[in-house]
């Protein structure tokens, strides 16, 4: 199929499939669920979609892949990214990996609803793996069917791109399509399965390698393959580290620790809660990966988790994510220990994780508050007091920081020292006005006084402070209830809100005239509504 200027997908995309070329394949070719030993992947083709239709395409990701908007709107694009047409340079496969789920070793997991199409190298020489999520079963599908529904696909597609524009390391999404087929899902796990529209997201990343890819090989005692896979990872994804050796393995793990710490700090900055930080959902590139029951904290609550299946233990709650990332890194350290044969470099790197996390977190909090830098003497207390304040009454974290930036602290207006003025100033951030009692009013005023005193040390002009704060404190996040509104419409055949959100979330730090509705705190009707509060 040709577009006007005769450029087809086949000649726009340059494939260079290192994963399937350099790593051993599962010798069995039937597509049935099994344990796959001594191999890194199984070749498998996508299932054909009945009546695929494009819902949305990310123009930034398309540009990165070298695809024009004409190509993205072509029939060929629909055929390829619904899995109906496999291009000649592709070599579709599902990867084998294992993982610790909720703290327990789960054995082999693998790409159960993902089929990798291949790796492209773009004009700038950057490598992108293209994969279809929801294109049918693989040998790793276990109890699942390998398909995905529209609601989870809208969430993954939009959140990937929202995270990217927020400056958070993440896997990306090129396209979202409906398949025209139905998928049966028991959404509430209450024995009432319903047909739902099927969908496919084309996800992209320089690599999708997870901690679990190493864990499965170590667990099986496939140490030669573990070494080979680690060497492959270093050569392909970490070429700056040099030729693999025991020292380089240590340097590699150190880098994984650092990038993981940075990713976590970004999550804490923006209120993102991953929800399923199992080791199979941890990228060695420090990318946010696998958007399932994730969510964004609205009122500041470190104990909040979006994941209903984690509601009891709350292992993956907002405030526990740094600790869990460390736990996951320890599992990766255990997995690669047999090829490093030394404990010290692993321990050092884990210490680096903690130190780097602390330093990065302090810098990030200082930036959120508009301080010139983190002051060890004063700022721990300032931040702890603020966190207490935010929890004292239900306060929207995102709105709070934007309103804090808006405050004129250097003007001559004496009303800034009055509780009434401050309550009014922050009113958009409060969920329950009845909670704003006298005790709270006094606390708010005292904390603002403390904050102003601290700002006096830096002497940054208000407008400059505001500009800097607004560049790290987003106005627009992909709020859970807003995602649900877009899903409701898309399920009724109207994808306009998906496109609107894709557009608004491209500039999360900017004021956007006419879009204030999408920056508002969660309305009361959404407090307990399925999809808006918790997911599984
Ligand atoms: P997740 O919690 O989404 O990261 O998934 C954990 C494991 O379950 C991975 O191995 C997935 O591939 C697999 N899985 C999840 N959903 C499905 C599905 N619908 N069909 C097949 N496998 C699935
Ligand atoms: Mg996963």
mmCIF file of N, CA, C and O in Angstrom, residues 437-503:
data_model
loop_
_atom_site.group_PDB
_atom_site.id
_atom_site.type_symbol
_atom_site.label_atom_id
_atom_site.label_comp_id
_atom_site.label_asym_id
_atom_site.label_seq_id
_atom_site.Cartn_x
_atom_site.Cartn_y
_atom_site.Cartn_z
ATOM 1 N N UNK A 437 -10.720 23.466 60.261
ATOM 2 C CA UNK A 437 -11.046 24.021 61.580
ATOM 3 C C UNK A 437 -9.976 25.002 62.051
ATOM 4 O O UNK A 437 -8.976 25.243 61.381
ATOM 5 N N UNK A 438 -10.188 25.554 63.251
ATOM 6 C CA UNK A 438 -9.265 26.586 63.769
ATOM 7 C C UNK A 438 -7.845 26.055 63.889
ATOM 8 O O UNK A 438 -6.886 26.739 63.554
ATOM 9 N N UNK A 439 -7.730 24.834 64.372
ATOM 10 C CA UNK A 439 -6.398 24.260 64.553
ATOM 11 C C UNK A 439 -5.655 24.233 63.216
ATOM 12 O O UNK A 439 -4.491 24.613 63.101
ATOM 13 N N UNK A 440 -6.367 23.798 62.174
ATOM 14 C CA UNK A 440 -5.732 23.728 60.861
ATOM 15 C C UNK A 440 -5.354 25.114 60.352
ATOM 16 O O UNK A 440 -4.271 25.329 59.810
ATOM 17 N N UNK A 441 -6.246 26.071 60.548
ATOM 18 C CA UNK A 441 -5.985 27.429 60.059
ATOM 19 C C UNK A 441 -4.696 27.990 60.661
ATOM 20 O O UNK A 441 -3.886 28.602 59.968
ATOM 21 N N UNK A 442 -4.519 27.745 61.946
ATOM 22 C CA UNK A 442 -3.311 28.225 62.624
ATOM 23 C C UNK A 442 -2.078 27.519 62.048
ATOM 24 O O UNK A 442 -1.059 28.141 61.759
ATOM 25 N N UNK A 443 -2.215 26.203 61.856
ATOM 26 C CA UNK A 443 -1.069 25.436 61.329
ATOM 27 C C UNK A 443 -0.666 25.899 59.942
ATOM 28 O O UNK A 443 0.521 26.011 59.627
ATOM 29 N N UNK A 444 -1.659 26.135 59.112
ATOM 30 C CA UNK A 444 -1.368 26.577 57.747
ATOM 31 C C UNK A 444 -0.614 27.904 57.784
ATOM 32 O O UNK A 444 0.409 28.077 57.118
ATOM 33 N N UNK A 445 -1.109 28.838 58.612
ATOM 34 C CA UNK A 445 -0.469 30.157 58.683
ATOM 35 C C UNK A 445 0.967 30.022 59.203
ATOM 36 O O UNK A 445 1.890 30.624 58.665
ATOM 37 N N UNK A 446 1.134 29.183 60.231
ATOM 38 C CA UNK A 446 2.479 29.016 60.799
ATOM 39 C C UNK A 446 3.437 28.422 59.768
ATOM 40 O O UNK A 446 4.592 28.825 59.678
ATOM 41 N N UNK A 447 2.927 27.462 59.001
ATOM 42 C CA UNK A 447 3.842 26.847 58.036
ATOM 43 C C UNK A 447 4.206 27.842 56.935
ATOM 44 O O UNK A 447 5.368 27.925 56.518
ATOM 45 N N UNK A 448 3.235 28.613 56.490
ATOM 46 C CA UNK A 448 3.530 29.620 55.451
ATOM 47 C C UNK A 448 4.539 30.642 55.996
ATOM 48 O O UNK A 448 5.469 31.063 55.288
ATOM 49 N N UNK A 449 4.403 31.011 57.268
ATOM 50 C CA UNK A 449 5.395 31.930 57.884
ATOM 51 C C UNK A 449 6.789 31.316 57.842
ATOM 52 O O UNK A 449 7.773 31.969 57.495
ATOM 53 N N UNK A 450 6.842 30.044 58.211
ATOM 54 C CA UNK A 450 8.118 29.296 58.220
ATOM 55 C C UNK A 450 8.702 29.264 56.796
ATOM 56 O O UNK A 450 9.902 29.479 56.592
ATOM 57 N N UNK A 451 7.851 29.028 55.836
ATOM 58 C CA UNK A 451 8.261 28.955 54.425
ATOM 59 C C UNK A 451 8.782 30.316 53.942
ATOM 60 O O UNK A 451 9.829 30.423 53.293
ATOM 61 N N UNK A 452 8.090 31.380 54.317
ATOM 62 C CA UNK A 452 8.513 32.719 53.885
ATOM 63 C C UNK A 452 9.858 33.093 54.497
ATOM 64 O O UNK A 452 10.715 33.694 53.836
ATOM 65 N N UNK A 453 10.030 32.730 55.755
ATOM 66 C CA UNK A 453 11.323 32.986 56.410
ATOM 67 C C UNK A 453 12.446 32.291 55.655
ATOM 68 O O UNK A 453 13.513 32.854 55.416
ATOM 69 N N UNK A 454 12.166 31.032 55.279
ATOM 70 C CA UNK A 454 13.164 30.247 54.556
ATOM 71 C C UNK A 454 13.461 30.880 53.189
ATOM 72 O O UNK A 454 14.625 30.968 52.772
ATOM 73 N N UNK A 455 12.413 31.356 52.529
ATOM 74 C CA UNK A 455 12.610 31.978 51.206
ATOM 75 C C UNK A 455 13.444 33.252 51.308
ATOM 76 O O UNK A 455 14.192 33.592 50.392
ATOM 77 N N UNK A 456 13.330 33.942 52.456
ATOM 78 C CA UNK A 456 14.103 35.173 52.653
ATOM 79 C C UNK A 456 15.596 34.947 52.514
ATOM 80 O O UNK A 456 16.330 35.836 52.096
ATOM 81 N N UNK A 457 16.041 33.733 52.873
ATOM 82 C CA UNK A 457 17.476 33.429 52.759
ATOM 83 C C UNK A 457 17.933 33.423 51.314
ATOM 84 O O UNK A 457 19.050 33.805 51.011
ATOM 85 N N UNK A 458 17.067 32.943 50.429
ATOM 86 C CA UNK A 458 17.467 32.786 49.027
ATOM 87 C C UNK A 458 17.312 34.083 48.240
ATOM 88 O O UNK A 458 18.016 34.295 47.262
ATOM 89 N N UNK A 459 16.353 34.896 48.652
ATOM 90 C CA UNK A 459 16.087 36.185 47.970
ATOM 91 C C UNK A 459 15.843 36.003 46.463
ATOM 92 O O UNK A 459 16.336 36.771 45.649
ATOM 93 N N UNK A 460 15.140 34.962 46.114
ATOM 94 C CA UNK A 460 14.769 34.793 44.697
ATOM 95 C C UNK A 460 13.496 35.608 44.455
ATOM 96 O O UNK A 460 12.532 35.455 45.202
ATOM 97 N N UNK A 461 13.482 36.464 43.432
ATOM 98 C CA UNK A 461 12.258 37.240 43.171
ATOM 99 C C UNK A 461 11.050 36.317 42.948
ATOM 100 O O UNK A 461 11.188 35.243 42.367
ATOM 101 N N UNK A 462 9.897 36.777 43.418
ATOM 102 C CA UNK A 462 8.674 35.955 43.333
ATOM 103 C C UNK A 462 8.411 35.398 41.934
ATOM 104 O O UNK A 462 8.082 34.221 41.783
ATOM 105 N N UNK A 463 8.571 36.263 40.921
ATOM 106 C CA UNK A 463 8.203 35.768 39.585
ATOM 107 C C UNK A 463 9.175 34.693 39.088
ATOM 108 O O UNK A 463 8.767 33.737 38.435
ATOM 109 N N UNK A 464 10.424 34.823 39.471
ATOM 110 C CA UNK A 464 11.399 33.800 39.073
ATOM 111 C C UNK A 464 11.145 32.495 39.846
ATOM 112 O O UNK A 464 11.188 31.399 39.279
ATOM 113 N N UNK A 465 10.877 32.641 41.134
ATOM 114 C CA UNK A 465 10.559 31.458 41.952
ATOM 115 C C UNK A 465 9.340 30.739 41.377
ATOM 116 O O UNK A 465 9.343 29.514 41.219
ATOM 117 N N UNK A 466 8.345 31.505 41.011
ATOM 118 C CA UNK A 466 7.109 30.932 40.451
ATOM 119 C C UNK A 466 7.412 30.153 39.168
ATOM 120 O O UNK A 466 6.962 29.024 38.992
ATOM 121 N N UNK A 467 8.204 30.763 38.320
ATOM 122 C CA UNK A 467 8.538 30.126 37.044
ATOM 123 C C UNK A 467 9.265 28.797 37.285
ATOM 124 O O UNK A 467 8.956 27.774 36.663
ATOM 125 N N UNK A 468 10.214 28.833 38.227
ATOM 126 C CA UNK A 468 10.977 27.602 38.497
ATOM 127 C C UNK A 468 10.078 26.537 39.120
ATOM 128 O O UNK A 468 10.146 25.364 38.756
ATOM 129 N N UNK A 469 9.246 26.930 40.069
ATOM 130 C CA UNK A 469 8.347 25.961 40.708
ATOM 131 C C UNK A 469 7.384 25.345 39.697
ATOM 132 O O UNK A 469 7.132 24.145 39.704
ATOM 133 N N UNK A 470 6.863 26.198 38.809
ATOM 134 C CA UNK A 470 5.891 25.691 37.840
ATOM 135 C C UNK A 470 6.533 24.798 36.782
ATOM 136 O O UNK A 470 5.835 24.141 36.020
ATOM 137 N N UNK A 471 7.856 24.772 36.742
ATOM 138 C CA UNK A 471 8.497 23.877 35.772
ATOM 139 C C UNK A 471 8.762 22.486 36.364
ATOM 140 O O UNK A 471 9.180 21.573 35.650
ATOM 141 N N UNK A 472 8.542 22.317 37.663
ATOM 142 C CA UNK A 472 8.686 20.973 38.260
ATOM 143 C C UNK A 472 7.399 20.482 38.914
ATOM 144 O O UNK A 472 7.271 19.297 39.232
ATOM 145 N N UNK A 473 6.465 21.417 39.142
ATOM 146 C CA UNK A 473 5.164 21.053 39.715
ATOM 147 C C UNK A 473 4.111 21.125 38.623
ATOM 148 O O UNK A 473 3.671 22.213 38.244
ATOM 149 N N UNK A 474 3.692 19.977 38.076
ATOM 150 C CA UNK A 474 2.770 20.031 36.935
ATOM 151 C C UNK A 474 1.408 20.608 37.322
ATOM 152 O O UNK A 474 0.969 20.475 38.456
ATOM 153 N N UNK A 475 0.782 21.237 36.347
ATOM 154 C CA UNK A 475 -0.615 21.636 36.543
ATOM 155 C C UNK A 475 -1.535 20.481 36.139
ATOM 156 O O UNK A 475 -2.532 20.216 36.771
ATOM 157 N N UNK A 476 -1.149 19.791 35.037
ATOM 158 C CA UNK A 476 -2.002 18.717 34.507
ATOM 159 C C UNK A 476 -1.341 17.358 34.735
ATOM 160 O O UNK A 476 -0.255 17.101 34.211
ATOM 161 N N UNK A 477 -1.983 16.530 35.536
ATOM 162 C CA UNK A 477 -1.562 15.133 35.635
ATOM 163 C C UNK A 477 -2.724 14.296 35.089
ATOM 164 O O UNK A 477 -3.824 14.807 34.915
ATOM 165 N N UNK A 478 -2.460 13.028 34.851
ATOM 166 C CA UNK A 478 -3.476 12.167 34.246
ATOM 167 C C UNK A 478 -4.361 11.599 35.359
ATOM 168 O O UNK A 478 -4.291 10.435 35.700
ATOM 169 N N UNK A 479 -5.167 12.482 35.922
ATOM 170 C CA UNK A 479 -5.971 12.109 37.090
ATOM 171 C C UNK A 479 -6.839 10.881 36.808
ATOM 172 O O UNK A 479 -7.378 10.724 35.705
ATOM 173 N N UNK A 480 -6.994 10.055 37.847
ATOM 174 C CA UNK A 480 -7.695 8.785 37.688
ATOM 175 C C UNK A 480 -9.125 8.970 37.155
ATOM 176 O O UNK A 480 -9.575 8.242 36.277
ATOM 177 N N UNK A 481 -9.826 9.970 37.680
ATOM 178 C CA UNK A 481 -11.227 10.138 37.264
ATOM 179 C C UNK A 481 -11.312 10.678 35.836
ATOM 180 O O UNK A 481 -12.233 10.366 35.089
ATOM 181 N N UNK A 482 -10.294 11.460 35.450
ATOM 182 C CA UNK A 482 -10.289 11.991 34.080
ATOM 183 C C UNK A 482 -10.028 10.860 33.082
ATOM 184 O O UNK A 482 -10.644 10.786 32.019
ATOM 185 N N UNK A 483 -9.136 9.946 33.471
ATOM 186 C CA UNK A 483 -8.897 8.760 32.634
ATOM 187 C C UNK A 483 -10.213 8.017 32.441
ATOM 188 O O UNK A 483 -10.557 7.604 31.331
ATOM 189 N N UNK A 484 -10.962 7.868 33.527
ATOM 190 C CA UNK A 484 -12.210 7.108 33.453
ATOM 191 C C UNK A 484 -13.236 7.795 32.557
ATOM 192 O O UNK A 484 -13.953 7.135 31.807
ATOM 193 N N UNK A 485 -13.280 9.127 32.608
ATOM 194 C CA UNK A 485 -14.216 9.853 31.732
ATOM 195 C C UNK A 485 -13.867 9.601 30.261
ATOM 196 O O UNK A 485 -14.748 9.377 29.424
ATOM 197 N N UNK A 486 -12.569 9.624 29.968
ATOM 198 C CA UNK A 486 -12.137 9.394 28.575
ATOM 199 C C UNK A 486 -12.464 7.966 28.138
ATOM 200 O O UNK A 486 -12.855 7.727 26.995
ATOM 201 N N UNK A 487 -12.301 7.021 29.086
ATOM 202 C CA UNK A 487 -12.598 5.617 28.778
ATOM 203 C C UNK A 487 -14.097 5.426 28.526
ATOM 204 O O UNK A 487 -14.503 4.771 27.560
ATOM 205 N N UNK A 488 -14.925 6.014 29.391
ATOM 206 C CA UNK A 488 -16.381 5.882 29.232
ATOM 207 C C UNK A 488 -16.799 6.327 27.823
ATOM 208 O O UNK A 488 -17.557 5.643 27.140
ATOM 209 N N UNK A 489 -16.265 7.478 27.409
ATOM 210 C CA UNK A 489 -16.614 8.005 26.082
ATOM 211 C C UNK A 489 -16.082 7.091 24.975
ATOM 212 O O UNK A 489 -16.794 6.802 24.020
ATOM 213 N N UNK A 490 -14.827 6.662 25.132
ATOM 214 C CA UNK A 490 -14.222 5.826 24.083
ATOM 215 C C UNK A 490 -14.991 4.528 23.931
ATOM 216 O O UNK A 490 -15.187 4.028 22.817
ATOM 217 N N UNK A 491 -15.458 3.981 25.059
ATOM 218 C CA UNK A 491 -16.214 2.723 24.995
ATOM 219 C C UNK A 491 -17.546 2.925 24.287
ATOM 220 O O UNK A 491 -18.110 1.982 23.736
ATOM 221 N N UNK A 492 -18.049 4.175 24.312
ATOM 222 C CA UNK A 492 -19.290 4.460 23.578
ATOM 223 C C UNK A 492 -19.002 4.867 22.135
ATOM 224 O O UNK A 492 -19.875 5.377 21.439
ATOM 225 N N UNK A 493 -17.756 4.696 21.721
ATOM 226 C CA UNK A 493 -17.425 4.963 20.322
ATOM 227 C C UNK A 493 -16.943 6.380 20.050
ATOM 228 O O UNK A 493 -16.770 6.773 18.903
ATOM 229 N N UNK A 494 -16.733 7.174 21.109
ATOM 230 C CA UNK A 494 -16.287 8.555 20.904
ATOM 231 C C UNK A 494 -14.878 8.746 21.504
ATOM 232 O O UNK A 494 -14.732 8.963 22.695
ATOM 233 N N UNK A 495 -13.847 8.686 20.671
ATOM 234 C CA UNK A 495 -12.481 8.778 21.193
ATOM 235 C C UNK A 495 -11.974 10.217 21.358
ATOM 236 O O UNK A 495 -10.792 10.432 21.584
ATOM 237 N N UNK A 496 -12.897 11.211 21.250
ATOM 238 C CA UNK A 496 -12.433 12.607 21.208
ATOM 239 C C UNK A 496 -11.686 13.010 22.478
ATOM 240 O O UNK A 496 -10.746 13.798 22.437
ATOM 241 N N UNK A 497 -12.106 12.452 23.619
ATOM 242 C CA UNK A 497 -11.443 12.877 24.858
ATOM 243 C C UNK A 497 -10.041 12.283 24.963
ATOM 244 O O UNK A 497 -9.162 12.866 25.593
ATOM 245 N N UNK A 498 -9.830 11.124 24.345
ATOM 246 C CA UNK A 498 -8.474 10.538 24.318
ATOM 247 C C UNK A 498 -7.553 11.503 23.578
ATOM 248 O O UNK A 498 -6.456 11.832 24.043
ATOM 249 N N UNK A 499 -8.024 12.014 22.440
ATOM 250 C CA UNK A 499 -7.219 12.961 21.666
ATOM 251 C C UNK A 499 -7.018 14.258 22.426
ATOM 252 O O UNK A 499 -5.922 14.820 22.435
ATOM 253 N N UNK A 500 -8.091 14.738 23.086
ATOM 254 C CA UNK A 500 -7.986 15.986 23.842
ATOM 255 C C UNK A 500 -6.946 15.850 24.957
ATOM 256 O O UNK A 500 -6.094 16.725 25.151
ATOM 257 N N UNK A 501 -6.997 14.715 25.668
ATOM 258 C CA UNK A 501 -6.049 14.510 26.775
ATOM 259 C C UNK A 501 -4.621 14.367 26.259
ATOM 260 O O UNK A 501 -3.684 14.910 26.834
ATOM 261 N N UNK A 502 -4.474 13.639 25.160
ATOM 262 C CA UNK A 502 -3.139 13.474 24.578
ATOM 263 C C UNK A 502 -2.541 14.857 24.313
ATOM 264 O O UNK A 502 -1.360 15.103 24.581
ATOM 265 N N UNK A 503 -3.381 15.770 23.834
ATOM 266 C CA UNK A 503 -2.937 17.128 23.496
ATOM 267 C C UNK A 503 -2.609 17.925 24.773
ATOM 268 O O UNK A 503 -1.534 18.516 24.873
#
